Short mmCIF file of C-alpha atoms and ligand atoms in Angstrom, two decimals:
data_model
loop_
_atom_site.label_atom_id
_atom_site.label_comp_id
_atom_site.label_asym_id
_atom_site.label_seq_id
_atom_site.Cartn_x
_atom_site.Cartn_y
_atom_site.Cartn_z
CA MET F 1 9.47 17.34 38.39
CA ASN F 2 9.88 13.76 38.71
CA PRO F 3 11.53 13.04 42.12
CA THR F 4 12.79 9.27 40.60
CA GLY F 5 14.16 10.95 37.30
CA ASN F 6 12.47 8.05 35.70
CA PHE F 7 11.45 9.74 32.12
CA ALA F 8 11.85 7.76 29.15
CA TYR F 9 10.29 6.44 25.89
CA ASP F 10 10.04 3.37 24.39
CA VAL F 11 8.64 2.60 20.82
CA PHE F 12 6.08 -0.55 19.49
CA VAL F 13 5.74 -1.19 16.04
CA ASN F 14 2.96 -2.59 14.72
CA ASP F 15 2.93 -4.84 11.63
CA PRO F 16 0.68 -3.70 8.66
CA PRO F 17 -2.48 -5.54 8.91
CA PRO F 18 -3.17 -8.59 5.77
CA GLN F 19 -4.35 -6.81 2.54
CA ASP F 20 -5.80 -8.50 -0.21
CA ASN F 21 -6.05 -6.16 -3.06
CA GLY F 22 -3.91 -7.45 -6.29
CA LEU F 23 -0.27 -7.07 -7.17
CA LEU F 24 2.45 -4.04 -7.44
CA PRO F 25 3.73 -3.69 -10.68
CA ASN F 26 6.44 -6.14 -9.74
CA GLY F 27 4.09 -8.65 -9.18
CA GLU F 28 4.71 -8.39 -5.40
CA PRO F 29 1.53 -8.50 -3.37
CA LYS F 30 0.41 -5.06 -1.98
CA GLY F 31 0.74 -4.61 1.64
CA GLY F 32 0.71 -1.72 3.98
CA SER F 33 3.38 -0.11 6.20
CA PRO F 34 4.04 -0.42 9.98
CA VAL F 35 2.89 2.23 12.05
CA ALA F 36 4.61 3.49 14.94
CA SER F 37 3.30 4.00 18.41
CA THR F 38 5.33 6.04 21.50
CA LEU F 39 4.69 5.16 25.06
CA ILE F 40 6.41 8.13 26.76
CA TYR F 41 6.34 7.31 30.72
CA GLY F 42 7.49 8.56 34.07
CA SER F 43 7.27 6.61 37.11
CA ARG F 44 3.86 6.89 37.35
CA ASP F 45 1.60 8.17 34.70
CA ALA F 46 2.49 7.58 30.36
CA VAL F 47 1.19 9.10 26.95
CA LEU F 48 1.16 7.10 24.08
CA THR F 49 1.03 7.81 20.21
CA ASP F 50 -0.57 6.99 17.13
CA PRO F 51 -2.10 3.80 17.85
CA GLY F 52 -2.89 2.01 14.78
CA PHE F 53 -5.67 1.46 13.22
CA THR F 54 -7.36 -2.23 12.97
CA ALA F 55 -8.08 -4.24 16.36
CA ASP F 56 -5.35 -6.66 15.79
CA GLN F 57 -2.95 -3.59 16.02
CA ALA F 58 -5.11 -2.43 19.00
CA GLY F 59 -4.99 -5.91 20.83
CA ALA F 60 -0.70 -6.16 20.58
CA LEU F 61 -0.08 -2.87 21.47
CA GLY F 62 -2.38 -2.38 23.99
CA ASP F 63 -1.09 -5.74 25.73
CA TRP F 64 2.54 -4.45 25.20
CA LEU F 65 1.36 -1.17 27.15
CA ALA F 66 -0.25 -3.37 29.97
CA GLY F 67 2.87 -4.78 30.37
CA LYS F 68 4.38 -1.39 31.49
CA ASP F 69 2.49 -1.15 34.24
CA ARG F 70 1.67 2.56 33.63
CA ASN F 71 -1.50 4.66 34.34
CA LEU F 72 -2.00 5.66 30.42
CA THR F 73 -3.50 9.68 30.47
CA ASP F 74 -3.52 10.53 26.92
CA ILE F 75 -3.39 9.33 23.29
CA PHE F 76 -1.65 11.84 21.10
CA ILE F 77 -2.76 11.79 17.34
CA THR F 78 -0.37 13.20 15.30
CA HIS F 79 -2.11 13.98 11.82
CA GLY F 80 -5.48 12.27 10.30
CA HIS F 81 -4.46 9.37 8.26
CA GLY F 82 -6.82 6.36 9.54
CA ASP F 83 -3.79 4.12 9.80
CA HIS F 84 -3.07 6.07 12.61
CA TRP F 85 -5.73 6.29 15.12
CA PHE F 86 -8.37 4.55 14.02
CA ALA F 87 -7.71 2.02 17.11
CA ALA F 88 -7.71 4.93 19.20
CA GLY F 89 -11.10 4.54 20.68
CA LEU F 90 -10.19 0.47 21.66
CA LEU F 91 -7.20 2.05 23.60
CA ALA F 92 -9.19 4.74 25.20
CA GLU F 93 -11.34 2.73 26.41
CA ARG F 94 -9.42 -0.43 27.55
CA PHE F 95 -6.93 1.88 29.30
CA GLY F 96 -9.50 5.05 30.48
CA ALA F 97 -7.01 7.45 28.64
CA ARG F 98 -8.56 10.89 26.83
CA VAL F 99 -7.26 11.23 22.97
CA VAL F 100 -5.87 14.30 22.04
CA ALA F 101 -5.28 16.23 18.90
CA THR F 102 -4.94 19.52 17.14
CA ALA F 103 -8.25 21.31 15.87
CA GLY F 104 -6.75 20.70 11.99
CA THR F 105 -5.94 17.07 13.11
CA ILE F 106 -9.40 16.80 14.52
CA ALA F 107 -10.85 18.05 11.19
CA GLN F 108 -8.99 15.98 9.14
CA MET F 109 -9.57 12.38 11.58
CA HIS F 110 -13.77 13.44 10.53
CA VAL F 111 -12.12 13.54 6.64
CA ASN F 112 -10.48 10.27 7.03
CA VAL F 113 -13.77 8.99 8.88
CA ALA F 114 -16.11 9.92 6.07
CA ALA F 115 -13.13 8.20 3.50
CA ARG F 116 -13.79 4.81 5.66
CA PRO F 117 -16.45 2.95 2.97
CA LEU F 118 -14.20 4.23 -0.41
CA LEU F 119 -11.06 3.16 0.84
CA TRP F 120 -10.24 2.25 4.23
CA ASP F 121 -12.49 -0.48 4.55
CA LYS F 122 -12.17 -1.79 0.98
CA VAL F 123 -8.43 -2.74 1.52
CA TYR F 124 -8.44 -3.59 4.88
CA PRO F 125 -10.49 -5.63 6.93
CA GLY F 126 -10.93 -5.40 11.22
CA ILE F 127 -11.04 -1.63 11.43
CA PRO F 128 -13.26 -1.21 14.65
CA PRO F 129 -15.66 1.76 15.46
CA SER F 130 -13.79 4.91 14.69
CA PRO F 131 -15.47 7.79 16.30
CA VAL F 132 -13.67 10.75 16.62
CA THR F 133 -13.07 11.44 20.37
CA ALA F 134 -10.39 13.98 19.94
CA VAL F 135 -10.27 16.85 22.02
CA THR F 136 -7.54 19.99 21.97
CA VAL F 137 -5.76 21.08 25.10
CA PRO F 138 -4.95 24.78 25.91
CA GLY F 139 -1.96 26.14 24.44
CA ASN F 140 -1.21 23.04 22.06
CA ARG F 141 0.85 21.59 25.63
CA PHE F 142 0.16 19.01 28.13
CA THR F 143 2.61 17.60 31.17
CA LEU F 144 3.57 14.44 32.24
CA GLU F 145 4.74 14.46 35.79
CA GLY F 146 5.89 17.86 35.33
CA HIS F 147 7.33 17.61 31.86
CA ASP F 148 6.25 19.11 29.16
CA LEU F 149 4.38 17.44 25.91
CA VAL F 150 4.56 20.53 23.30
CA ILE F 151 2.41 19.98 20.08
CA VAL F 152 4.29 21.57 17.37
CA GLU F 153 1.91 22.42 14.33
CA VAL F 154 4.06 21.66 11.34
CA GLY F 155 1.38 22.01 8.39
CA HIS F 156 1.28 20.37 5.20
CA ALA F 157 3.47 16.71 5.20
CA ASP F 158 1.97 13.54 3.58
CA THR F 159 -1.43 15.06 4.34
CA ASP F 160 -2.81 18.33 5.79
CA ASP F 161 -2.42 19.87 9.17
CA ASN F 162 0.66 17.51 10.72
CA SER F 163 1.54 18.06 14.04
CA VAL F 164 4.31 16.80 16.13
CA LEU F 165 4.95 15.86 19.40
CA HIS F 166 7.93 17.88 21.09
CA VAL F 167 9.25 16.59 24.43
CA PRO F 168 12.36 18.95 25.46
CA ASP F 169 13.52 16.80 28.47
CA LEU F 170 14.08 13.91 26.44
CA GLY F 171 15.41 15.56 23.37
CA LEU F 172 12.51 13.55 21.67
CA VAL F 173 9.99 14.40 18.83
CA VAL F 174 7.66 11.77 17.89
CA ALA F 175 7.43 13.29 14.12
CA GLY F 176 4.01 11.09 12.62
CA ASP F 177 4.40 11.21 8.84
CA VAL F 178 6.67 14.51 8.68
CA ILE F 179 9.66 12.25 9.04
CA TYR F 180 9.66 8.46 7.55
CA ASN F 181 12.56 6.01 8.44
CA GLY F 182 12.98 3.55 6.18
CA ALA F 183 10.12 3.40 4.44
CA HIS F 184 8.52 4.32 1.36
CA MET F 185 7.04 8.25 1.68
CA TYR F 186 3.37 8.85 0.85
CA LEU F 187 3.84 11.27 -1.73
CA GLY F 188 0.48 11.21 -3.53
CA GLU F 189 -1.15 14.59 -1.67
CA GLY F 190 1.56 16.84 -2.67
CA VAL F 191 -0.87 17.41 -6.18
CA MET F 192 -3.29 19.26 -3.37
CA VAL F 193 -0.61 21.41 -2.50
CA GLY F 194 1.57 22.01 -5.74
CA GLY F 195 4.50 19.40 -4.89
CA PHE F 196 6.96 18.70 -1.91
CA GLY F 197 7.57 22.50 -1.08
CA PRO F 198 5.24 22.83 1.95
CA TRP F 199 6.84 19.23 2.93
CA ARG F 200 10.13 20.71 2.94
CA ALA F 201 8.83 23.68 5.25
CA ALA F 202 7.54 21.23 7.65
CA ILE F 203 10.47 19.24 7.76
CA ASP F 204 12.58 22.41 8.41
CA LYS F 205 10.41 23.04 11.49
CA VAL F 206 11.26 19.64 12.95
CA GLU F 207 14.82 20.25 12.69
CA ALA F 208 14.30 24.06 14.41
CA LEU F 209 13.24 21.75 17.29
CA GLY F 210 16.71 20.29 17.77
CA SER F 211 15.95 17.06 19.27
CA ARG F 212 18.05 14.57 18.74
CA HIS F 213 15.49 11.78 18.55
CA ILE F 214 12.94 11.23 16.16
CA VAL F 215 10.14 8.51 15.95
CA ALA F 216 9.01 8.49 12.82
CA GLY F 217 5.17 6.62 12.16
CA HIS F 218 6.29 5.05 9.63
CA GLN F 219 9.43 3.16 9.94
CA ASP F 220 11.73 0.01 9.59
CA ARG F 221 12.15 -1.42 13.44
CA HIS F 222 15.72 -2.13 12.91
CA ARG F 223 16.78 1.78 12.27
CA ASP F 224 17.72 3.60 15.40
CA ASP F 225 16.05 7.04 15.73
CA ASP F 226 18.50 9.29 15.07
CA ALA F 227 16.96 12.79 14.21
CA GLU F 228 20.39 13.99 11.60
CA ARG F 229 20.06 10.84 9.71
CA THR F 230 16.37 10.70 9.21
CA ILE F 231 15.72 14.34 8.80
CA ALA F 232 18.35 14.19 5.87
CA GLU F 233 17.09 10.86 4.29
CA THR F 234 13.33 12.58 4.60
CA ARG F 235 14.50 15.37 2.37
CA GLN F 236 16.63 13.43 -0.12
CA TYR F 237 13.64 10.93 -0.77
CA LEU F 238 11.73 14.10 -1.96
CA ASP F 239 14.70 15.33 -3.80
CA ASP F 240 14.91 12.43 -5.68
CA ALA F 241 11.19 12.11 -5.93
CA ASP F 242 11.61 15.53 -7.51
CA ASP F 243 14.42 14.65 -10.04
CA LEU F 244 12.16 11.39 -11.13
CA LEU F 245 9.11 12.88 -11.78
CA LYS F 246 11.49 14.59 -14.79
CA THR F 247 13.06 12.05 -16.81
CA GLU F 248 10.27 9.33 -15.88
CA PRO F 249 7.64 9.48 -18.25
CA ALA F 250 4.84 6.84 -16.45
CA ALA F 251 4.12 5.78 -12.97
CA VAL F 252 5.81 2.65 -13.09
CA GLY F 253 9.34 3.83 -14.17
CA PHE F 254 9.01 5.93 -11.37
CA PHE F 255 8.24 2.89 -8.86
CA ASN F 256 11.00 1.11 -10.38
CA ALA F 257 13.43 3.83 -9.99
CA LYS F 258 12.52 4.41 -6.28
CA VAL F 259 12.74 0.72 -5.59
CA GLU F 260 16.22 0.23 -7.15
CA ARG F 261 17.09 3.46 -4.90
CA TYR F 262 15.80 2.25 -1.48
CA PRO F 263 16.24 -1.64 -2.43
CA ASP F 264 15.78 -2.02 1.36
CA HIS F 265 13.09 0.47 1.94
CA LEU F 266 9.31 -1.23 3.27
CA ALA F 267 6.37 -0.02 2.06
CA ARG F 268 6.46 -0.18 -1.70
CA THR F 269 2.33 -0.50 -1.68
CA VAL F 270 2.57 3.52 -0.20
CA LEU F 271 5.41 4.25 -3.35
CA TRP F 272 3.15 2.95 -5.72
CA ALA F 273 0.10 4.48 -4.19
CA GLY F 274 1.75 7.69 -4.28
CA ALA F 275 3.21 7.23 -7.61
CA SER F 276 0.14 6.37 -9.26
CA ALA F 277 -1.44 9.76 -7.91
CA VAL F 278 1.32 12.03 -9.32
CA TYR F 279 1.39 10.61 -12.66
CA GLY F 280 -2.68 9.97 -12.73
CA VAL F 281 -3.11 13.85 -12.09
CA ARG F 282 -0.81 14.62 -14.57
CA GLU F 283 -2.32 12.58 -17.23
CA HIS F 284 -5.98 14.00 -16.12
CA PRO F 285 -5.67 17.28 -16.07
CA GLY F 286 -9.23 18.36 -15.11
CA ALA F 287 -10.26 15.16 -13.31
CA ASP F 288 -11.30 14.80 -9.75
CA VAL F 289 -8.23 14.67 -7.82
CA SER F 290 -9.74 12.83 -4.57
CA GLN F 291 -11.07 10.31 -6.50
CA ILE F 292 -7.37 9.64 -8.28
CA LEU F 293 -5.94 9.77 -4.65
CA VAL F 294 -8.23 7.03 -3.89
CA ALA F 295 -8.11 4.82 -6.94
CA GLY F 296 -3.98 4.98 -6.11
CA TRP F 297 -4.65 2.28 -3.25
CA LEU F 298 -7.28 0.11 -4.27
ZN1 ZN I 301 0.90 7.42 7.81
#
């Protein structure tokens, strides 16, 4: 019960941090993807999702959060990719909040911490210490002023062990990297699971929740959060990728064709990292796949 009826959400989109590691095939400098954090709040308390990964992002998000004048109880992490959570410790400390994730995500968080020196710290300066302090919650369910927050495990999307946060009373799904919105999708890890079938199955699970609003983890902040549109566009992006993988012989052609089809999409570096991985694995059968995945970002 919420006597005031005050229950809502708001989204803060952090710009990607600066990076300085070369150019894309079209000559533009590499750059990351914006990361969206969702604040779900009642009259006193609030829950935050995916707080970003650099100290600067934590500062910007924290200052926005402080202006909301709510007691932050929990920080929920949708999946293990470091750009969604390496800054969680700073926010947890500043606001005295608990960090929550599924057991699968917690395992992936450890994998991402181990990859920091090979990948994240090579590309992005300014990532704070990132101890894994997340805990699971019983039944994958917690509450905010009496409203259910339901963690739904959807399996592989752009990485293993994704989860989404379903808030039935708001008609909301915080979808992490299962659904994208106006930003290039990371296609690289499809090579680990034989293509995009598992991702499509994860999208189906999100759709089955029947929410009106979806907050995508990577998005163009000028777009709305319409569930039907973002689901359809995410599926279309995968379908286009499968088509282009049949007709484009090399990563550069795939990259150029995607840019042409999605001229307004943000985060072309994410497109290039994924294309490099998919074609790298195709061109080097038997090579170490995780090395190829990392090389796509460097
Ligand atoms: Zn992501």
